[in-house]
Coordinates of C-alpha atoms (C1' of nucleotides) in Angstrom, one line a residue:
Chain A
M1 CA -19.7 0.3 -82.0
V2 CA -21.4 -2.0 -84.1
I3 CA -23.5 0.4 -85.2
Y4 CA -20.8 3.5 -85.1
N5 CA -18.7 0.6 -87.7
K6 CA -21.8 0.6 -90.2
W7 CA -22.3 4.3 -90.0
L8 CA -19.1 5.0 -90.8
E9 CA -19.6 3.1 -93.8
T10 CA -23.0 4.6 -95.1
V11 CA -23.2 7.7 -93.2
K12 CA -19.8 9.6 -92.6
P13 CA -18.4 9.4 -96.7
T14 CA -22.0 12.0 -97.7
I15 CA -20.7 14.8 -94.8
A16 CA -18.8 17.4 -96.6
V17 CA -15.8 17.9 -94.4
N18 CA -11.9 17.0 -95.3
W19 CA -11.7 14.5 -92.7
E20 CA -8.1 14.9 -92.3
I21 CA -7.7 18.6 -91.6
A22 CA -10.5 18.4 -89.0
N23 CA -8.8 15.8 -87.4
K24 CA -5.8 17.5 -87.3
N25 CA -7.6 20.1 -85.4
G26 CA -9.2 17.8 -82.7
I27 CA -12.6 16.7 -84.7
I28 CA -12.9 13.0 -84.7
D29 CA -15.7 11.2 -86.8
G30 CA -17.5 10.7 -83.7
D31 CA -18.0 14.0 -83.2
F32 CA -20.7 13.6 -86.0
Y33 CA -21.6 10.7 -85.0
L34 CA -22.7 11.9 -81.3
A35 CA -24.2 14.5 -82.9
D36 CA -26.5 12.1 -84.6
L37 CA -27.4 9.7 -82.1
L38 CA -27.8 12.6 -79.5
S39 CA -30.2 13.6 -81.4
Y40 CA -34.5 14.0 -81.6
E41 CA -36.0 15.0 -85.0
N42 CA -32.1 15.6 -86.4
K43 CA -31.3 18.2 -84.0
T44 CA -29.2 17.6 -81.4
I45 CA -30.2 17.9 -77.6
K46 CA -27.8 17.4 -75.3
E47 CA -25.4 20.1 -74.9
K48 CA -21.3 20.8 -75.1
L49 CA -20.4 18.8 -77.9
F50 CA -18.3 19.3 -80.4
V51 CA -20.4 18.6 -83.2
L52 CA -24.1 19.7 -83.1
L53 CA -26.7 18.3 -85.6
K54 CA -28.9 21.3 -86.7
K55 CA -31.8 19.5 -88.9
N56 CA -29.7 19.4 -92.4
R57 CA -26.3 20.5 -91.3
Y58 CA -23.6 20.4 -88.9
E59 CA -22.5 23.3 -86.9
L60 CA -18.9 22.9 -85.0
D61 CA -17.4 24.3 -81.7
R62 CA -20.0 27.6 -81.6
R63 CA -17.6 30.6 -80.8
I64 CA -18.1 34.6 -79.7
D65 CA -16.3 36.1 -82.5
K66 CA -14.9 39.8 -81.6
F67 CA -17.4 41.7 -82.4
G68 CA -19.6 39.2 -79.8
M69 CA -21.4 37.3 -82.8
F70 CA -21.7 33.5 -82.6
N71 CA -19.6 32.7 -85.1
T72 CA -20.1 29.1 -86.7
R73 CA -18.7 27.0 -88.7
T74 CA -21.1 24.6 -90.4
A75 CA -21.0 20.9 -92.6
S76 CA -23.7 19.4 -95.0
F77 CA -24.3 16.4 -96.7
I78 CA -23.1 16.1 -100.3
D79 CA -26.3 13.9 -101.2
N80 CA -28.9 16.1 -100.4
Q81 CA -28.6 13.9 -97.1
K82 CA -30.3 10.7 -98.1
A83 CA -27.6 8.3 -97.1
H84 CA -28.2 10.2 -93.7
Q85 CA -31.8 9.3 -93.8
E86 CA -32.2 6.1 -94.6
F87 CA -29.9 5.0 -91.9
W88 CA -31.6 6.8 -88.7
N89 CA -34.7 5.4 -90.5
K90 CA -33.1 2.0 -88.9
Y91 CA -32.6 2.9 -85.5
E92 CA -34.6 4.4 -82.5
R93 CA -32.7 7.9 -81.3
P94 CA -32.0 9.5 -78.8
P95 CA -31.0 6.9 -76.5
K96 CA -32.3 6.6 -72.7
E97 CA -31.2 9.8 -70.9
S98 CA -29.6 8.1 -68.2
Y99 CA -26.9 7.2 -70.6
W100 CA -25.6 10.1 -72.6
D101 CA -23.2 11.2 -69.7
Y102 CA -22.2 8.3 -70.5
I103 CA -21.8 7.8 -74.5
V104 CA -20.4 11.5 -73.9
E105 CA -18.1 10.4 -71.5
R106 CA -17.1 7.6 -73.6
R107 CA -15.9 9.6 -77.1
D108 CA -12.6 8.1 -76.5
L109 CA -14.1 4.6 -77.9
L110 CA -14.8 6.3 -81.1
V111 CA -11.3 7.1 -81.7
P112 CA -9.5 4.2 -83.8
Q113 CA -7.4 1.5 -82.4
D114 CA -4.3 2.9 -84.4
I115 CA -4.8 6.5 -83.4
R116 CA -4.8 5.7 -79.7
E117 CA -1.9 3.9 -79.3
R118 CA 0.7 6.7 -80.6
K119 CA -1.5 9.4 -80.0
G120 CA -2.2 8.1 -76.2
S121 CA -6.6 7.9 -76.5
F122 CA -6.3 5.8 -74.0
F123 CA -9.2 5.8 -71.4
T124 CA -7.5 6.0 -68.0
P125 CA -10.5 4.1 -65.8
Q126 CA -11.8 6.2 -63.3
I127 CA -11.4 4.3 -60.2
W128 CA -7.8 4.8 -61.2
V129 CA -8.1 8.2 -61.6
E130 CA -9.2 8.1 -58.5
L131 CA -6.7 6.0 -56.6
S132 CA -3.4 8.4 -58.3
Q133 CA -5.1 11.3 -57.4
K134 CA -5.3 9.7 -53.4
Y135 CA -1.9 8.6 -53.9
L136 CA -0.9 12.5 -55.1
T137 CA -2.7 14.0 -52.0
E138 CA -0.6 11.6 -49.6
V139 CA 2.7 12.5 -51.2
L140 CA 2.1 15.9 -52.0
G141 CA -0.3 17.3 -49.8
E142 CA -3.8 18.6 -49.3
D143 CA -3.3 21.5 -51.0
Y144 CA -3.1 19.9 -54.4
K145 CA -6.0 17.7 -53.6
Q146 CA -8.2 21.5 -53.1
D147 CA -6.2 22.4 -56.5
V148 CA -7.9 19.3 -58.6
D149 CA -11.3 19.7 -56.1
V150 CA -11.3 23.5 -56.9
M151 CA -10.5 22.9 -60.8
K152 CA -13.5 19.8 -60.6
D153 CA -15.9 22.7 -59.2
R154 CA -15.4 25.1 -61.8
I155 CA -15.9 22.5 -64.8
K156 CA -18.6 21.7 -63.3
N157 CA -20.4 24.7 -62.9
G158 CA -20.0 25.5 -66.7
A159 CA -16.4 27.3 -66.2
N160 CA -14.9 28.1 -69.8
L161 CA -11.8 26.2 -68.4
L162 CA -11.4 24.4 -71.7
E163 CA -11.5 27.4 -73.9
K164 CA -8.6 29.1 -71.8
H165 CA -6.4 26.3 -70.3
V166 CA -6.7 23.2 -73.0
F167 CA -4.1 23.5 -76.1
Q168 CA -2.6 21.2 -78.7
F169 CA 1.2 20.0 -78.2
D170 CA 2.9 17.2 -79.9
F171 CA 5.1 16.4 -77.1
L172 CA 6.9 13.7 -79.5
N173 CA 7.7 16.0 -82.2
D174 CA 7.0 19.9 -81.2
D175 CA 9.6 22.2 -79.6
F176 CA 8.7 23.5 -75.6
S177 CA 8.8 27.0 -77.4
K178 CA 4.9 26.3 -78.9
L179 CA 3.7 25.9 -75.5
P180 CA 1.2 28.9 -74.1
Q181 CA 3.8 31.5 -72.5
A182 CA 2.4 31.5 -69.6
L183 CA 2.8 28.1 -68.4
Q184 CA 7.0 28.7 -70.6
K185 CA 7.0 31.3 -67.4
I186 CA 6.3 28.3 -65.0
I187 CA 8.6 25.7 -66.8
N188 CA 11.6 28.5 -67.1
D189 CA 11.3 29.6 -63.5
P190 CA 13.4 27.0 -60.8
Q191 CA 10.8 27.9 -57.9
K192 CA 7.9 27.4 -59.6
R193 CA 9.1 24.3 -61.3
K194 CA 9.4 22.8 -58.2
K195 CA 5.9 23.0 -57.5
L196 CA 4.8 21.9 -61.0
I197 CA 3.5 18.1 -61.2
I198 CA 3.1 16.2 -64.1
Y199 CA 0.5 13.9 -63.9
I200 CA 0.1 11.5 -67.5
N201 CA -1.2 8.5 -68.9
P202 CA 1.0 8.7 -72.0
P203 CA 0.6 6.0 -74.8
Y204 CA 2.8 2.9 -74.0
A205 CA 3.8 1.3 -78.0
E206 CA 6.5 0.0 -79.4
A207 CA 7.1 -1.0 -83.1
T208 CA 7.0 -5.0 -82.8
T209 CA 3.4 -6.6 -82.4
A210 CA 1.6 -9.7 -82.1
R211 CA -0.7 -8.6 -85.4
T212 CA 2.7 -10.1 -87.1
V213 CA 2.9 -13.1 -85.8
T214 CA -0.6 -14.1 -86.7
R215 CA -0.5 -12.2 -89.8
T216 CA -3.7 -9.9 -88.9
G217 CA -1.3 -7.0 -89.6
R218 CA 2.2 -5.5 -89.4
N219 CA 4.4 -4.0 -87.4
K220 CA 3.4 -0.5 -86.0
S221 CA 5.8 1.2 -88.6
G222 CA 7.2 4.6 -87.7
V223 CA 7.3 3.7 -84.2
T224 CA 10.7 4.1 -83.8
K225 CA 11.5 6.0 -86.3
N226 CA 9.6 8.9 -87.1
Y227 CA 9.5 10.9 -84.1
K228 CA 12.3 13.6 -83.6
L229 CA 12.8 12.7 -79.6
N230 CA 13.7 9.3 -81.2
E231 CA 17.0 10.8 -82.7
Y232 CA 17.3 13.1 -79.8
F233 CA 16.7 10.2 -76.7
N234 CA 18.8 7.3 -78.5
A235 CA 22.0 8.1 -77.4
K236 CA 20.9 8.9 -73.9
I237 CA 18.4 6.1 -73.2
G238 CA 19.2 3.5 -75.9
N239 CA 16.9 0.8 -76.5
A240 CA 14.0 2.4 -74.4
S241 CA 14.0 5.0 -77.1
N242 CA 11.9 2.4 -78.8
E243 CA 9.2 2.4 -75.9
I244 CA 7.1 5.9 -76.7
F245 CA 6.5 6.2 -72.7
A246 CA 10.0 6.3 -72.4
L247 CA 10.5 8.9 -74.6
F248 CA 7.6 11.2 -72.9
M249 CA 9.6 10.5 -69.1
A250 CA 12.6 11.2 -71.0
H251 CA 11.4 14.3 -72.0
V252 CA 10.1 15.4 -69.6
Y253 CA 13.1 14.8 -67.6
D254 CA 14.9 17.0 -69.7
K255 CA 12.8 19.5 -70.3
I256 CA 11.2 20.2 -66.9
P257 CA 13.8 19.2 -63.9
N258 CA 13.3 19.4 -60.7
S259 CA 9.4 18.8 -60.8
K260 CA 7.1 16.3 -59.7
F261 CA 6.7 13.3 -62.0
A262 CA 4.0 11.1 -61.9
L263 CA 3.0 8.6 -64.6
F264 CA 0.6 5.1 -65.4
S265 CA 2.9 3.3 -67.6
K266 CA 4.6 -0.5 -68.0
L267 CA 7.0 -1.6 -65.3
K268 CA 9.7 -2.1 -67.9
F269 CA 12.0 0.9 -66.9
I270 CA 12.2 -0.4 -64.0
Q271 CA 12.6 -4.3 -64.4
G272 CA 13.4 -4.4 -68.4
S273 CA 17.4 -5.0 -69.5
N274 CA 16.5 -2.8 -72.5
F275 CA 16.7 0.4 -70.4
K276 CA 19.4 0.1 -68.2
K277 CA 21.0 3.1 -69.8
F278 CA 17.4 4.5 -69.9
K279 CA 18.6 4.4 -66.0
E280 CA 21.5 5.8 -65.7
Y281 CA 19.6 9.0 -66.9
F282 CA 16.9 8.7 -65.0
L283 CA 17.6 9.5 -61.9
A284 CA 14.9 10.3 -59.3
K285 CA 13.4 9.6 -55.9
F286 CA 10.6 7.2 -56.1
M287 CA 7.9 8.4 -53.9
K288 CA 4.9 5.7 -53.5
G289 CA 3.4 4.0 -56.2
F290 CA 0.4 1.2 -57.3
V291 CA 0.4 -1.5 -59.3
I292 CA -3.2 -3.0 -61.1
P293 CA -4.1 -5.0 -64.2
A294 CA -3.2 -4.1 -67.4
N295 CA -6.5 -5.4 -69.0
T296 CA -8.7 -2.7 -66.3
F297 CA -7.9 -0.7 -69.3
D298 CA -9.9 -0.4 -72.5
N299 CA -9.1 -2.9 -74.9
V300 CA -5.9 -4.6 -73.4
K301 CA -6.0 -8.0 -73.2
G302 CA -2.6 -8.5 -72.1
H303 CA -1.8 -10.1 -68.3
F304 CA 0.9 -7.5 -67.3
P305 CA 1.0 -4.8 -64.5
I306 CA 0.8 -1.3 -65.7
G307 CA 1.5 1.0 -63.0
F308 CA 0.9 4.2 -61.5
T309 CA 4.4 5.9 -59.8
I310 CA 5.1 9.3 -58.7
W311 CA 8.7 10.6 -58.5
N312 CA 10.9 13.5 -57.1
L313 CA 12.9 14.7 -60.1
S314 CA 14.7 16.8 -57.7
V315 CA 17.2 14.0 -55.7
K316 CA 19.0 12.0 -58.2
N317 CA 18.8 8.6 -57.1
N318 CA 19.8 5.8 -58.7
I319 CA 16.0 3.2 -59.6
K320 CA 17.4 0.1 -57.5
N321 CA 14.0 -0.8 -56.2
I322 CA 10.3 0.3 -55.4
N323 CA 7.9 -1.2 -53.4
C324 CA 3.9 -0.7 -54.8
N325 CA 0.6 -1.6 -53.2
V326 CA -1.2 -4.0 -55.6
F327 CA -4.7 -3.8 -56.4
D328 CA -7.2 -6.1 -57.9
K329 CA -9.4 -4.8 -61.1
N330 CA -12.3 -4.2 -58.1
E331 CA -10.0 -2.0 -56.1
N332 CA -8.9 -4.4 -53.1
K333 CA -5.7 -4.0 -52.0
I334 CA -3.9 -7.5 -52.5
G335 CA -0.2 -6.9 -51.2
K336 CA 2.5 -5.1 -52.1
K337 CA 5.1 -5.8 -54.5
R338 CA 8.9 -5.1 -54.7
F339 CA 10.1 -4.1 -58.5
Y340 CA 13.9 -4.0 -58.7
G341 CA 15.9 -2.4 -60.9
N342 CA 19.7 -2.8 -59.9
L343 CA 19.6 -6.5 -61.5
P344 CA 22.5 -8.9 -62.1
K345 CA 23.0 -10.6 -65.0
S346 CA 19.8 -12.7 -66.5
I347 CA 19.9 -16.6 -65.7
N348 CA 19.8 -16.9 -69.8
K349 CA 23.7 -15.2 -69.5
W350 CA 24.3 -18.6 -66.9
I351 CA 23.3 -20.7 -69.3
K352 CA 24.6 -20.0 -71.6
K353 CA 27.9 -20.3 -70.3
F354 CA 27.1 -24.4 -70.3
D355 CA 25.9 -24.2 -74.0
D356 CA 28.2 -27.1 -75.6
K357 CA 27.3 -27.2 -79.3
I358 CA 30.2 -29.2 -80.5
L359 CA 29.4 -32.3 -77.8
D360 CA 26.0 -34.3 -79.3
A361 CA 22.8 -33.4 -78.1
I362 CA 20.5 -35.6 -76.3
A363 CA 17.7 -32.8 -76.5
Y364 CA 17.2 -28.8 -77.1
M365 CA 15.6 -26.0 -75.1
G366 CA 14.6 -22.8 -76.1
N367 CA 16.2 -19.9 -73.9
P368 CA 13.4 -17.1 -74.4
S369 CA 13.2 -14.3 -73.3
P370 CA 14.4 -14.3 -69.0
D371 CA 10.8 -13.4 -67.9
F372 CA 7.8 -14.8 -66.9
Q373 CA 5.6 -13.4 -69.8
H374 CA 7.7 -15.7 -72.2
N375 CA 7.5 -18.8 -70.1
S376 CA 5.1 -20.5 -71.6
Q377 CA 7.6 -20.4 -74.8
L378 CA 10.2 -22.3 -72.9
Y379 CA 10.5 -26.4 -73.6
I380 CA 12.8 -29.3 -74.6
S381 CA 12.4 -30.9 -77.9
M382 CA 14.0 -33.6 -79.9
R383 CA 14.3 -30.7 -82.2
K384 CA 15.4 -27.6 -82.4
G385 CA 12.4 -24.9 -82.9
I386 CA 12.1 -22.4 -85.5
E387 CA 11.9 -19.7 -82.6
H388 CA 15.1 -17.5 -83.1
F389 CA 15.7 -17.6 -79.5
N390 CA 19.0 -19.3 -78.6
F391 CA 18.4 -23.4 -78.9
W392 CA 20.4 -24.9 -76.1
N393 CA 22.4 -27.6 -76.2
F394 CA 21.7 -31.0 -73.2
N395 CA 24.3 -32.8 -73.3
T396 CA 25.6 -35.6 -70.6
D397 CA 28.0 -32.9 -69.0
N398 CA 25.6 -30.0 -68.5
I399 CA 22.7 -31.8 -67.6
F400 CA 21.6 -30.8 -64.7
N401 CA 22.7 -27.0 -65.2
G402 CA 19.8 -27.6 -67.8
C403 CA 17.1 -29.1 -65.8
V404 CA 17.8 -26.3 -63.2
Y405 CA 17.3 -23.6 -65.7
F406 CA 14.0 -25.5 -66.7
A407 CA 12.4 -26.2 -63.2
V408 CA 13.3 -22.8 -62.1
R409 CA 11.6 -21.2 -64.7
N410 CA 8.3 -23.2 -64.9
C411 CA 8.0 -23.9 -60.8
I412 CA 6.0 -20.6 -60.1
K413 CA 3.2 -19.9 -62.0
A414 CA 3.2 -16.6 -64.0
T415 CA 0.6 -14.0 -63.3
W416 CA -0.2 -10.3 -64.5
I417 CA 2.1 -9.6 -60.9
N418 CA 5.3 -11.4 -61.8
D419 CA 4.5 -11.0 -65.7
R420 CA 7.7 -9.2 -66.0
D421 CA 10.0 -10.2 -63.3
Q422 CA 13.4 -11.7 -64.5
F423 CA 15.2 -14.5 -63.7
L424 CA 18.6 -14.0 -63.1
T425 CA 21.7 -15.7 -62.7
P426 CA 21.6 -18.3 -59.5
K427 CA 23.7 -18.2 -56.5
K428 CA 26.4 -20.6 -55.7
K429 CA 24.4 -23.0 -53.3
W430 CA 22.9 -24.9 -55.4
E431 CA 25.9 -26.7 -56.6
K432 CA 26.2 -28.5 -53.4
D433 CA 22.5 -29.1 -53.0
I434 CA 22.1 -32.7 -54.4
N435 CA 18.5 -33.1 -53.3
F436 CA 17.7 -29.8 -55.2
Q437 CA 19.1 -30.8 -58.5
N438 CA 17.1 -34.3 -58.2
D439 CA 13.9 -32.5 -57.7
C440 CA 14.7 -30.3 -60.8
L441 CA 15.5 -33.2 -63.4
A442 CA 12.2 -35.2 -61.6
F443 CA 10.6 -31.7 -62.2
T444 CA 11.7 -31.7 -65.6
L445 CA 10.7 -35.0 -67.0
F446 CA 7.7 -35.2 -66.1
H447 CA 6.9 -31.5 -67.3
G448 CA 4.1 -30.3 -70.2
Q449 CA 6.7 -28.5 -71.9
N450 CA 9.2 -31.4 -72.0
R451 CA 8.4 -32.4 -75.8
I452 CA 10.6 -34.7 -76.2
S453 CA 9.2 -37.6 -78.3
S454 CA 11.0 -40.5 -79.9
E455 CA 9.2 -39.7 -82.9
N456 CA 11.1 -36.8 -83.7
A457 CA 15.1 -38.5 -83.1
K458 CA 16.2 -41.1 -80.4
N459 CA 14.6 -40.6 -77.1
H460 CA 17.7 -40.8 -74.5
W461 CA 14.6 -39.3 -71.7
I462 CA 12.9 -42.2 -70.6
P463 CA 13.3 -43.1 -66.9
F464 CA 11.6 -46.4 -66.7
T465 CA 12.7 -49.6 -68.2
E466 CA 10.7 -51.4 -70.8
S467 CA 9.6 -54.2 -68.1
E468 CA 8.8 -51.7 -65.4
V469 CA 5.8 -49.9 -68.4
N470 CA 5.0 -52.8 -70.3
S471 CA 6.4 -52.0 -73.1
Q472 CA 6.3 -54.5 -75.9
E473 CA 9.4 -53.1 -77.9
K474 CA 12.6 -52.3 -76.8
F475 CA 13.8 -48.7 -76.3
E476 CA 16.2 -47.4 -78.2
S477 CA 18.7 -45.6 -75.4
N478 CA 18.5 -46.4 -71.6
F479 CA 20.6 -43.9 -71.2
M480 CA 18.2 -41.9 -68.0
V481 CA 17.6 -45.1 -66.3
K482 CA 21.1 -45.4 -66.2
F483 CA 21.8 -42.3 -65.1
I484 CA 19.2 -42.5 -62.6
Q485 CA 20.7 -45.2 -61.1
G486 CA 24.3 -44.5 -60.8
K487 CA 25.5 -46.7 -63.4
L488 CA 27.0 -43.8 -65.8
K489 CA 30.3 -43.9 -64.1
A490 CA 33.9 -42.5 -65.6
N491 CA 35.3 -46.0 -65.4
G492 CA 32.6 -48.1 -66.2
N493 CA 29.6 -48.3 -68.9
G494 CA 30.8 -45.1 -70.8
D495 CA 29.6 -46.5 -73.8
L496 CA 26.2 -44.2 -74.5
L497 CA 27.2 -41.7 -76.2
G498 CA 30.8 -41.5 -76.2
K499 CA 30.9 -39.0 -73.2
K500 CA 32.7 -39.0 -69.9
I501 CA 30.4 -40.1 -68.0
L502 CA 30.2 -37.4 -64.7
R503 CA 27.8 -39.5 -62.2
T504 CA 29.0 -41.2 -59.4
E505 CA 26.0 -42.3 -57.2
S506 CA 22.2 -43.1 -57.4
L507 CA 20.0 -40.5 -57.9
C508 CA 17.4 -40.7 -55.3
I509 CA 14.6 -39.1 -56.9
F510 CA 12.3 -42.5 -56.8
S511 CA 11.6 -44.9 -55.0
R512 CA 12.0 -48.3 -56.7
K513 CA 11.0 -51.5 -56.3
K514 CA 13.9 -53.7 -55.4
Chain B
dG1 C1' -28.5 -29.7 -77.4
dA2 C1' -27.0 -25.4 -79.1
dT3 C1' -25.0 -21.2 -77.9
dA4 C1' -22.9 -17.4 -75.8
dG5 C1' -18.7 -15.9 -73.2
dG6 C1' -14.8 -16.9 -70.6
dA7 C1' -10.8 -19.0 -68.8
dC8 C1' -6.5 -20.9 -70.7
dT9 C1' -2.2 -21.8 -73.7
dA10 C1' 0.7 -22.3 -77.6
dG11 C1' 3.2 -19.9 -80.5
dT12 C1' 4.8 -16.9 -84.5
dG13 C1' 7.7 -13.1 -86.8
dA14 C1' 9.4 -8.2 -88.0
dC15 C1' 12.8 -4.5 -86.4
dA16 C1' 15.8 -2.8 -84.1
dC17 C1' 19.9 -3.4 -81.9
dT18 C1' 24.1 -6.1 -79.7
dT19 C1' 27.0 -9.3 -79.5
dC20 C1' 30.4 -12.3 -82.0
Chain C
dG1 C1' 28.5 -10.2 -91.6
dA2 C1' 25.9 -13.8 -89.1
dA3 C1' 24.0 -14.5 -85.8
dG4 C1' 21.8 -13.6 -80.9
dT5 C1' 18.6 -10.8 -77.6
dG6 C1' 14.4 -8.9 -76.7
dT7 C1' 10.1 -7.3 -77.4
dC8 C1' 5.0 -7.7 -78.5
dA9 C1' -1.6 -1.9 -74.7
dC10 C1' 0.0 -10.2 -79.2
dT11 C1' -3.8 -13.4 -81.7
dA12 C1' -6.6 -17.4 -82.3
dG13 C1' -7.7 -21.3 -80.8
dT14 C1' -9.9 -25.4 -77.9
dC15 C1' -11.8 -26.8 -74.1
dC16 C1' -15.0 -25.6 -70.1
dT17 C1' -18.9 -23.7 -67.9
dA18 C1' -23.2 -21.3 -67.7
dT19 C1' -27.7 -20.4 -69.9
dC20 C1' -31.9 -20.7 -72.7

DNA sequence: GATAGGACTAGTGACACTTC
DNA sequence: GAAGTGTCACTAGTCCTATC
């Protein structure tokens, strides 16, 4: 990639090509680079490339014309090939022959990152392609597999399948009337459509990106607004229309009803609250699926699951839950996981009920999005943060609600598998479980995300007396010690913060020396 | 001791909504 | 209209370990 980037700077500008038009026709600068790289004495020696280097010019996409003659398009150099010569004098080429096929297979790596994200040129790792086809075989039978094998054989034996069967179609903007007639006939025939399998790995992209966060770039403008499909589907699927893979799903559901649908995607469409309306629209029967780590895909660093799921669109079921096998990066099956779609209200809706902005706060707790992905953003402090989620007021009346929220969200380690799992409104049992409440308080007091410090304001959260920790100075507040000891009674010591005191019994969270 | 690379963690703000 | 919510095919920095 380093050499390719240097080639982009020095050689590409000297090739007489209108790159904008070339890109529209599916030819990228990477094709010219491959032609250069896989050549000997300025002559491409690898066959079946989109572009070939022929000494002092490139030949593109050779075809047989209507007279049976070779019809080729060429591109030359604007500097008499000077920059090209100087560049390749520095590097030895071609690489070892054993690498040739791999290099050509990974042409996708030469597609710019932003184009990949929007147009779906992400390479699906071979192990997941093969595993997904195994699942399709199990669900749809051996006939499906035979068809795939036949296609593979024909391609391997040089059949000209690409010319006849590959066509360009802008799924997010083009009308289905632009599809080849033969395919339209199948899609429009209810009986044939039932046998149709839509098998895709669509692009995953939303407008937002962490590049904005880190000031290394900007949001992906236009992802939400620039696609015709967004306008059409926003009313049907709500916020989900911001996500490109959801547009692909909705489009298939809308235009190719009753078919079989198999896709790689994020699991948000099952779990995410933004997909509530989407699930009212997308009614289908789940057949089989698996999840894999996202970072096994190229250029993906995030720790979240990508799912391969197979759906029967002719059965109109609400997506309540789906049970998937879980595979690690080495394709080892490591268990099963159920993803729930029909979820009750979130834990954030619940904790909000106890948020009293009028009473004096003894701390603030951020309530980021209620899933494991955002747990690292959850913290308690004496100051309101600048993050734009709600900062919940801890006070003397709601201290256990806050501690339960904090402890429940932090007690299970976030992993790539539970990344988008949601925290929900708790059931009632906890209210009578004093041990559980005490455990949550102790957990909250000593957790690393408890960033309460005397530096910021009066610290009401010190669970020890001055003598217990040999402090030379008197603490500004002994609220927590008294709270734990149960000395803060409604008719007792009510001087702290001047509020109603609820505790009547000692909390057994520590064994104290008597 | 220097360097490379991996594991791990903190945290930031625009956008497109929805709710108050 | 203001405030709140959900989102990020996240990034950048630190620390630790392996290797030379």
